[in-house]
PDB file of C-alpha atoms in Angstrom:
ATOM      1  CA  UNK A   1      71.531 110.188 112.882  1.00  0.00           C
ATOM      2  CA  UNK A   2      71.161 109.473 109.255  1.00  0.00           C
ATOM      3  CA  UNK A   3      68.223 107.436 108.042  1.00  0.00           C
ATOM      4  CA  UNK A   4      67.628 105.513 104.560  1.00  0.00           C
ATOM      5  CA  UNK A   5      63.733 105.143 103.477  1.00  0.00           C
ATOM      6  CA  UNK A   6      62.472 103.147 101.207  1.00  0.00           C
ATOM      7  CA  UNK A   7      58.645 103.520 100.304  1.00  0.00           C
ATOM      8  CA  UNK A   8      56.444 101.568  98.075  1.00  0.00           C
ATOM      9  CA  UNK A   9      59.464 100.880  95.845  1.00  0.00           C
ATOM     10  CA  UNK A  10      58.994  99.086  92.348  1.00  0.00           C
ATOM     11  CA  UNK A  11      61.645  98.297  89.983  1.00  0.00           C
ATOM     12  CA  UNK A  12      61.660  97.035  86.307  1.00  0.00           C
ATOM     13  CA  UNK A  13      64.365  95.869  84.092  1.00  0.00           C
ATOM     14  CA  UNK A  14      64.513  95.804  80.111  1.00  0.00           C
ATOM     15  CA  UNK A  15      64.985  92.057  78.358  1.00  0.00           C
ATOM     16  CA  UNK A  16      64.341  91.001  75.080  1.00  0.00           C
ATOM     17  CA  UNK A  17      60.667  90.623  75.849  1.00  0.00           C
ATOM     18  CA  UNK A  18      59.942  93.701  77.318  1.00  0.00           C
ATOM     19  CA  UNK A  19      60.180  95.453  80.997  1.00  0.00           C
ATOM     20  CA  UNK A  20      59.877  92.859  83.531  1.00  0.00           C
ATOM     21  CA  UNK A  21      58.994  94.299  87.342  1.00  0.00           C
ATOM     22  CA  UNK A  22      61.194  92.832  89.690  1.00  0.00           C
ATOM     23  CA  UNK A  23      60.863  94.709  93.182  1.00  0.00           C
ATOM     24  CA  UNK A  24      57.256  95.017  93.958  1.00  0.00           C
ATOM     25  CA  UNK A  25      56.544  97.268  96.381  1.00  0.00           C
ATOM     26  CA  UNK A  26      59.347  97.100  99.028  1.00  0.00           C
ATOM     27  CA  UNK A  27      59.318  99.221 102.457  1.00  0.00           C
ATOM     28  CA  UNK A  28      62.255  99.341 104.558  1.00  0.00           C
ATOM     29  CA  UNK A  29      63.796 102.288 107.089  1.00  0.00           C
ATOM     30  CA  UNK A  30      66.917 101.636 108.169  1.00  0.00           C
ATOM     31  CA  UNK A  31      68.655 104.184 110.769  1.00  0.00           C
ATOM     32  CA  UNK A  32      72.524 104.418 111.110  1.00  0.00           C
ATOM     33  CA  UNK A  33      73.876 102.444 113.892  1.00  0.00           C
ATOM     34  CA  UNK A  34      71.439  99.395 112.847  1.00  0.00           C
ATOM     35  CA  UNK A  35      72.021  96.336 111.164  1.00  0.00           C
ATOM     36  CA  UNK A  36      69.368  94.895 108.752  1.00  0.00           C
ATOM     37  CA  UNK A  37      69.702  91.425 107.135  1.00  0.00           C
ATOM     38  CA  UNK A  38      67.953  90.973 103.701  1.00  0.00           C
ATOM     39  CA  UNK A  39      67.178  87.638 103.216  1.00  0.00           C
ATOM     40  CA  UNK A  40      65.705  85.511 100.400  1.00  0.00           C
ATOM     41  CA  UNK A  41      66.082  82.645  97.709  1.00  0.00           C
ATOM     42  CA  UNK A  42      67.863  83.023  94.509  1.00  0.00           C
ATOM     43  CA  UNK A  43      66.083  85.421  92.147  1.00  0.00           C
ATOM     44  CA  UNK A  44      64.128  87.028  94.487  1.00  0.00           C
ATOM     45  CA  UNK A  45      65.213  90.722  94.084  1.00  0.00           C
ATOM     46  CA  UNK A  46      67.988  91.157  96.677  1.00  0.00           C
ATOM     47  CA  UNK A  47      70.470  92.050  94.569  1.00  0.00           C
ATOM     48  CA  UNK A  48      68.163  94.499  92.532  1.00  0.00           C
ATOM     49  CA  UNK A  49      67.601  96.414  96.043  1.00  0.00           C
ATOM     50  CA  UNK A  50      71.092  97.013  96.280  1.00  0.00           C
ATOM     51  CA  UNK A  51      72.174  97.957  92.808  1.00  0.00           C
ATOM     52  CA  UNK A  52      68.939 100.304  92.609  1.00  0.00           C
ATOM     53  CA  UNK A  53      70.177 102.083  96.197  1.00  0.00           C
ATOM     54  CA  UNK A  54      73.840 102.714  94.344  1.00  0.00           C
ATOM     55  CA  UNK A  55      72.064 103.904  91.152  1.00  0.00           C
ATOM     56  CA  UNK A  56      73.021 101.491  88.368  1.00  0.00           C
ATOM     57  CA  UNK A  57      71.215 102.399  85.318  1.00  0.00           C
ATOM     58  CA  UNK A  58      70.012  99.036  84.353  1.00  0.00           C
ATOM     59  CA  UNK A  59      67.286  99.085  87.012  1.00  0.00           C
ATOM     60  CA  UNK A  60      64.012 101.333  86.353  1.00  0.00           C
ATOM     61  CA  UNK A  61      62.467 102.635  89.134  1.00  0.00           C
ATOM     62  CA  UNK A  62      58.888 102.862  88.082  1.00  0.00           C
ATOM     63  CA  UNK A  63      57.480 103.886  91.441  1.00  0.00           C
ATOM     64  CA  UNK A  64      58.211 104.499  94.627  1.00  0.00           C
ATOM     65  CA  UNK A  65      61.100 106.622  96.749  1.00  0.00           C
ATOM     66  CA  UNK A  66      64.438 106.412  98.182  1.00  0.00           C
ATOM     67  CA  UNK A  67      65.565 109.098 100.604  1.00  0.00           C
ATOM     68  CA  UNK A  68      68.495 109.637 102.765  1.00  0.00           C
ATOM     69  CA  UNK A  69      68.089 112.254 105.320  1.00  0.00           C
ATOM     70  CA  UNK A  70      64.865 113.141 103.607  1.00  0.00           C
ATOM     71  CA  UNK A  71      66.650 113.890 100.569  1.00  0.00           C
ATOM     72  CA  UNK A  72      65.551 112.039  97.091  1.00  0.00           C
ATOM     73  CA  UNK A  73      68.212 109.554  96.381  1.00  0.00           C
ATOM     74  CA  UNK A  74      66.871 108.699  93.285  1.00  0.00           C
ATOM     75  CA  UNK A  75      67.533 112.212  91.724  1.00  0.00           C
ATOM     76  CA  UNK A  76      70.992 111.544  92.159  1.00  0.00           C
ATOM     77  CA  UNK A  77      73.741 110.342  89.993  1.00  0.00           C
ATOM     78  CA  UNK A  78      75.783 107.443  91.522  1.00  0.00           C
ATOM     79  CA  UNK A  79      78.426 109.885  92.520  1.00  0.00           C
ATOM     80  CA  UNK A  80      76.322 111.908  94.468  1.00  0.00           C
ATOM     81  CA  UNK A  81      74.901 109.311  96.266  1.00  0.00           C
ATOM     82  CA  UNK A  82      78.315 108.193  97.657  1.00  0.00           C
ATOM     83  CA  UNK A  83      79.004 111.717  98.808  1.00  0.00           C
ATOM     84  CA  UNK A  84      75.768 111.631 100.078  1.00  0.00           C
ATOM     85  CA  UNK A  85      76.936 108.789 102.524  1.00  0.00           C
ATOM     86  CA  UNK A  86      76.066 105.716 100.916  1.00  0.00           C
ATOM     87  CA  UNK A  87      78.350 102.571 100.099  1.00  0.00           C
ATOM     88  CA  UNK A  88      77.693  99.504  98.104  1.00  0.00           C
ATOM     89  CA  UNK A  89      80.212  96.443  98.713  1.00  0.00           C
ATOM     90  CA  UNK A  90      79.568  94.378  95.555  1.00  0.00           C
ATOM     91  CA  UNK A  91      78.866  90.856  95.237  1.00  0.00           C
ATOM     92  CA  UNK A  92      81.416  90.546  92.167  1.00  0.00           C
ATOM     93  CA  UNK A  93      84.116  93.288  92.755  1.00  0.00           C
ATOM     94  CA  UNK A  94      85.354  94.024  89.496  1.00  0.00           C
ATOM     95  CA  UNK A  95      89.497  94.563  88.534  1.00  0.00           C
ATOM     96  CA  UNK A  96      90.635  97.876  87.712  1.00  0.00           C
ATOM     97  CA  UNK A  97      94.264  97.385  85.819  1.00  0.00           C
ATOM     98  CA  UNK A  98      96.621 100.124  86.018  1.00  0.00           C
ATOM     99  CA  UNK A  99      94.906 101.956  89.206  1.00  0.00           C
ATOM    100  CA  UNK A 100      96.735 100.882  92.760  1.00  0.00           C
ATOM    101  CA  UNK A 101      94.666 100.195  95.662  1.00  0.00           C
ATOM    102  CA  UNK A 102      96.242 103.066  97.577  1.00  0.00           C
ATOM    103  CA  UNK A 103      95.426 105.815  94.360  1.00  0.00           C
ATOM    104  CA  UNK A 104      92.079 104.421  94.182  1.00  0.00           C
ATOM    105  CA  UNK A 105      91.108 104.687  97.758  1.00  0.00           C
ATOM    106  CA  UNK A 106      92.550 107.963  98.282  1.00  0.00           C
ATOM    107  CA  UNK A 107      90.903 109.428  95.442  1.00  0.00           C
ATOM    108  CA  UNK A 108      87.921 107.867  96.595  1.00  0.00           C
ATOM    109  CA  UNK A 109      88.194 109.494  99.517  1.00  0.00           C
ATOM    110  CA  UNK A 110      88.675 113.053  98.365  1.00  0.00           C
ATOM    111  CA  UNK A 111      85.883 112.765  95.925  1.00  0.00           C
ATOM    112  CA  UNK A 112      83.427 111.664  99.283  1.00  0.00           C
ATOM    113  CA  UNK A 113      84.933 114.099 101.540  1.00  0.00           C
ATOM    114  CA  UNK A 114      85.961 117.257  99.086  1.00  0.00           C
ATOM    115  CA  UNK A 115      89.165 117.414  99.823  1.00  0.00           C
ATOM    116  CA  UNK A 116      92.264 115.034 100.222  1.00  0.00           C
ATOM    117  CA  UNK A 117      93.062 113.427 103.549  1.00  0.00           C
ATOM    118  CA  UNK A 118      96.101 114.480 105.695  1.00  0.00           C
ATOM    119  CA  UNK A 119      98.687 112.374 104.378  1.00  0.00           C
ATOM    120  CA  UNK A 120      99.708 111.159 107.719  1.00  0.00           C
ATOM    121  CA  UNK A 121      96.274 110.764 108.960  1.00  0.00           C
ATOM    122  CA  UNK A 122      95.462 108.511 105.545  1.00  0.00           C
ATOM    123  CA  UNK A 123      98.453 106.237 105.828  1.00  0.00           C
ATOM    124  CA  UNK A 124      97.915 105.455 109.345  1.00  0.00           C
ATOM    125  CA  UNK A 125      94.228 104.838 108.485  1.00  0.00           C
ATOM    126  CA  UNK A 126      94.597 102.662 105.678  1.00  0.00           C
ATOM    127  CA  UNK A 127      97.524 100.449 107.520  1.00  0.00           C
ATOM    128  CA  UNK A 128      95.085  99.901 110.320  1.00  0.00           C
ATOM    129  CA  UNK A 129      92.473  98.494 107.712  1.00  0.00           C
ATOM    130  CA  UNK A 130      94.563  96.347 106.106  1.00  0.00           C
ATOM    131  CA  UNK A 131      95.820  95.145 109.451  1.00  0.00           C
ATOM    132  CA  UNK A 132      92.705  94.511 111.114  1.00  0.00           C
ATOM    133  CA  UNK A 133      91.455  92.640 107.720  1.00  0.00           C
ATOM    134  CA  UNK A 134      94.942  90.620 107.698  1.00  0.00           C
ATOM    135  CA  UNK A 135      95.568  91.812 104.292  1.00  0.00           C
ATOM    136  CA  UNK A 136      99.758  91.952 103.220  1.00  0.00           C
ATOM    137  CA  UNK A 137     100.862  95.558 103.078  1.00  0.00           C
ATOM    138  CA  UNK A 138     101.983  94.842  99.758  1.00  0.00           C
ATOM    139  CA  UNK A 139      98.497  95.133  98.262  1.00  0.00           C
ATOM    140  CA  UNK A 140      98.364  98.720  98.508  1.00  0.00           C
ATOM    141  CA  UNK A 141     100.726  98.793  95.422  1.00  0.00           C
ATOM    142  CA  UNK A 142      98.667  96.386  93.557  1.00  0.00           C
ATOM    143  CA  UNK A 143      96.024  96.891  90.864  1.00  0.00           C
ATOM    144  CA  UNK A 144      92.645  97.106  92.254  1.00  0.00           C
ATOM    145  CA  UNK A 145      91.272  93.235  92.678  1.00  0.00           C
ATOM    146  CA  UNK A 146      93.826  92.353  89.540  1.00  0.00           C
ATOM    147  CA  UNK A 147      94.834  88.946  90.525  1.00  0.00           C
ATOM    148  CA  UNK A 148      92.957  89.041  93.614  1.00  0.00           C
ATOM    149  CA  UNK A 149      91.277  85.826  95.317  1.00  0.00           C
ATOM    150  CA  UNK A 150      87.660  85.896  95.717  1.00  0.00           C
ATOM    151  CA  UNK A 151      88.105  86.497  99.518  1.00  0.00           C
ATOM    152  CA  UNK A 152      90.794  89.054  98.792  1.00  0.00           C
ATOM    153  CA  UNK A 153      88.654  91.026  96.590  1.00  0.00           C
ATOM    154  CA  UNK A 154      85.617  90.870  99.560  1.00  0.00           C
ATOM    155  CA  UNK A 155      88.342  91.959 102.162  1.00  0.00           C
ATOM    156  CA  UNK A 156      89.271  94.950  99.786  1.00  0.00           C
ATOM    157  CA  UNK A 157      85.535  95.801  99.563  1.00  0.00           C
ATOM    158  CA  UNK A 158      85.641  96.191 103.570  1.00  0.00           C
ATOM    159  CA  UNK A 159      88.747  97.779 103.545  1.00  0.00           C
ATOM    160  CA  UNK A 160      87.138 100.563 101.269  1.00  0.00           C
ATOM    161  CA  UNK A 161      84.038 100.473 103.732  1.00  0.00           C
ATOM    162  CA  UNK A 162      86.416 101.477 106.600  1.00  0.00           C
ATOM    163  CA  UNK A 163      88.110 103.853 104.949  1.00  0.00           C
ATOM    164  CA  UNK A 164      85.756 105.987 103.294  1.00  0.00           C
ATOM    165  CA  UNK A 165      83.247 106.215 106.386  1.00  0.00           C
ATOM    166  CA  UNK A 166      79.813 106.157 104.907  1.00  0.00           C
ATOM    167  CA  UNK A 167      76.471 106.796 106.921  1.00  0.00           C
ATOM    168  CA  UNK A 168      74.852 103.434 105.295  1.00  0.00           C
ATOM    169  CA  UNK A 169      76.499 100.326 103.691  1.00  0.00           C
ATOM    170  CA  UNK A 170      75.005  97.875 101.311  1.00  0.00           C
ATOM    171  CA  UNK A 171      76.789  94.762 101.426  1.00  0.00           C
ATOM    172  CA  UNK A 172      75.675  92.549  98.581  1.00  0.00           C
ATOM    173  CA  UNK A 173      76.231  88.922  99.263  1.00  0.00           C
ATOM    174  CA  UNK A 174      79.930  89.734 100.770  1.00  0.00           C
ATOM    175  CA  UNK A 175      79.566  86.325 102.620  1.00  0.00           C
ATOM    176  CA  UNK A 176      79.557  84.499  98.804  1.00  0.00           C
ATOM    177  CA  UNK A 177      82.369  82.534  98.083  1.00  0.00           C
ATOM    178  CA  UNK A 178      84.323  82.873 101.684  1.00  0.00           C
ATOM    179  CA  UNK A 179      85.717  80.012 103.180  1.00  0.00           C
ATOM    180  CA  UNK A 180      85.237  80.313 107.256  1.00  0.00           C
ATOM    181  CA  UNK A 181      88.571  81.809 108.085  1.00  0.00           C
ATOM    182  CA  UNK A 182      87.897  84.739 105.628  1.00  0.00           C
ATOM    183  CA  UNK A 183      84.255  85.053 106.698  1.00  0.00           C
ATOM    184  CA  UNK A 184      85.407  85.629 110.307  1.00  0.00           C
ATOM    185  CA  UNK A 185      87.932  87.984 108.966  1.00  0.00           C
ATOM    186  CA  UNK A 186      85.430  89.946 106.744  1.00  0.00           C
ATOM    187  CA  UNK A 187      82.398  89.854 109.565  1.00  0.00           C
ATOM    188  CA  UNK A 188      85.296  91.472 112.291  1.00  0.00           C
ATOM    189  CA  UNK A 189      86.252  94.423 109.365  1.00  0.00           C
ATOM    190  CA  UNK A 190      82.486  95.111 109.054  1.00  0.00           C
ATOM    191  CA  UNK A 191      81.825  94.855 112.792  1.00  0.00           C
ATOM    192  CA  UNK A 192      84.769  97.263 113.351  1.00  0.00           C
ATOM    193  CA  UNK A 193      83.532  99.680 110.993  1.00  0.00           C
ATOM    194  CA  UNK A 194      80.324  99.787 112.631  1.00  0.00           C
ATOM    195  CA  UNK A 195      81.396 100.481 116.419  1.00  0.00           C
ATOM    196  CA  UNK A 196      84.234 103.048 114.863  1.00  0.00           C
ATOM    197  CA  UNK A 197      81.830 105.272 112.995  1.00  0.00           C
ATOM    198  CA  UNK A 198      78.220 103.583 113.522  1.00  0.00           C
ATOM    199  CA  UNK A 199      77.293 102.959 109.756  1.00  0.00           C
ATOM    200  CA  UNK A 200      74.101 101.312 109.307  1.00  0.00           C
ATOM    201  CA  UNK A 201      74.633  98.061 107.417  1.00  0.00           C
ATOM    202  CA  UNK A 202      72.073  96.721 104.873  1.00  0.00           C
ATOM    203  CA  UNK A 203      73.459  92.939 104.823  1.00  0.00           C
ATOM    204  CA  UNK A 204      72.232  90.982 101.845  1.00  0.00           C
ATOM    205  CA  UNK A 205      72.508  87.122 101.951  1.00  0.00           C
ATOM    206  CA  UNK A 206      71.293  83.933 101.056  1.00  0.00           C
ATOM    207  CA  UNK A 207      72.695  82.103 104.593  1.00  0.00           C
ATOM    208  CA  UNK A 208      72.609  82.463 107.938  1.00  0.00           C
ATOM    209  CA  UNK A 209      76.344  81.642 108.608  1.00  0.00           C
ATOM    210  CA  UNK A 210      77.403  85.429 108.401  1.00  0.00           C
ATOM    211  CA  UNK A 211      74.959  86.376 110.985  1.00  0.00           C
ATOM    212  CA  UNK A 212      76.778  84.207 113.284  1.00  0.00           C
ATOM    213  CA  UNK A 213      79.406  87.079 112.848  1.00  0.00           C
ATOM    214  CA  UNK A 214      77.464  90.042 112.535  1.00  0.00           C
ATOM    215  CA  UNK A 215      74.326  89.868 114.591  1.00  0.00           C
ATOM    216  CA  UNK A 216      71.191  91.906 112.976  1.00  0.00           C
ATOM    217  CA  UNK A 217      68.676  94.036 114.711  1.00  0.00           C
ATOM    218  CA  UNK A 218      66.143  93.184 111.971  1.00  0.00           C
ATOM    219  CA  UNK A 219      65.700  90.367 109.651  1.00  0.00           C
ATOM    220  CA  UNK A 220      63.615  91.043 106.445  1.00  0.00           C
ATOM    221  CA  UNK A 221      62.730  88.066 104.129  1.00  0.00           C
ATOM    222  CA  UNK A 222      62.174  89.213 100.338  1.00  0.00           C
ATOM    223  CA  UNK A 223      60.351  86.480  97.741  1.00  0.00           C
ATOM    224  CA  UNK A 224      59.217  87.517  94.469  1.00  0.00           C
ATOM    225  CA  UNK A 225      59.967  91.348  94.910  1.00  0.00           C
ATOM    226  CA  UNK A 226      58.107  91.774  97.695  1.00  0.00           C
ATOM    227  CA  UNK A 227      59.248  91.642 101.512  1.00  0.00           C
ATOM    228  CA  UNK A 228      56.902  88.914 102.892  1.00  0.00           C
ATOM    229  CA  UNK A 229      58.077  88.625 106.481  1.00  0.00           C
ATOM    230  CA  UNK A 230      60.014  90.424 109.185  1.00  0.00           C
ATOM    231  CA  UNK A 231      61.390  90.071 112.690  1.00  0.00           C
ATOM    232  CA  UNK A 232      64.656  90.031 115.086  1.00  0.00           C
ATOM    233  CA  UNK A 233      67.709  87.742 114.978  1.00  0.00           C
ATOM    234  CA  UNK A 234      65.276  84.818 115.866  1.00  0.00           C
ATOM    235  CA  UNK A 235      63.771  84.976 112.234  1.00  0.00           C
ATOM    236  CA  UNK A 236      67.392  84.038 110.994  1.00  0.00           C
ATOM    237  CA  UNK A 237      67.624  81.364 112.865  1.00  0.00           C
ATOM    238  CA  UNK A 238      63.830  79.799 111.868  1.00  0.00           C
ATOM    239  CA  UNK A 239      65.224  80.044 108.385  1.00  0.00           C
ATOM    240  CA  UNK A 240      68.369  78.297 109.053  1.00  0.00           C
ATOM    241  CA  UNK A 241      66.085  75.541 110.249  1.00  0.00           C
ATOM    242  CA  UNK A 242      63.006  75.716 107.529  1.00  0.00           C
ATOM    243  CA  UNK A 243      64.556  77.120 104.570  1.00  0.00           C
ATOM    244  CA  UNK A 244      62.233  79.183 102.262  1.00  0.00           C
ATOM    245  CA  UNK A 245      60.372  76.494 100.913  1.00  0.00           C
ATOM    246  CA  UNK A 246      57.220  77.711 102.750  1.00  0.00           C
ATOM    247  CA  UNK A 247      57.186  81.133 101.303  1.00  0.00           C
ATOM    248  CA  UNK A 248      57.894  79.719  97.873  1.00  0.00           C
ATOM    249  CA  UNK A 249      54.552  77.263  98.373  1.00  0.00           C
ATOM    250  CA  UNK A 250      52.606  80.645  98.863  1.00  0.00           C
ATOM    251  CA  UNK A 251      53.908  81.783  95.931  1.00  0.00           C
ATOM    252  CA  UNK A 252      52.556  78.691  94.463  1.00  0.00           C
ATOM    253  CA  UNK A 253      49.278  78.504  95.789  1.00  0.00           C
TER     254      UNK A 253
END
């Protein structure tokens, strides 16, 4: 069983006014097979955490550590992190004109596994993933995300999750911009990936609505770059009723 461990993580970004600290000592341990929800208001550091785990160069880790199965994630290049078993579903997936979904996914699978997938098995896996996410088979020959709706882009992200089979997946606001039907499809795709592979899920969201379909084992509330409360699924229910005001009031005081 794989474990992602984040210990006293401090992260800054460069601005015109100089470095600004975004994460201020985050601690979190996620085991494969678990689902952790990270919740918090806008600007609290949720996406910074996601992109720091993935290795985005904009974010400067000033202290602390991230390890996967004891290996130093921060010492790895972004592609090495993917090969080690980390996956990021982006909040705003980018378009890649001229690269078909089929070629993109097969190349990624080969890069992660170190060998090309068997063609017959690969075709079957791709068709199964597209079917579970209710994606038209014609999407396989379209350029990655080009002309896709917001919901189609998010479904494509989860299709990647299903076929690449990572150990730990970070889902950065996968629910944003989805109507209720698309939300249910995406959540079902995440649940199917977890059932099939036991992937650990770090689910970043503002809202509790996706947690009606993806049940978290743990909920962490992050405010101003720090985890200020942790609990089980009942904490998400309380946030649905109370919002984040009481945490923000504490920050002001």
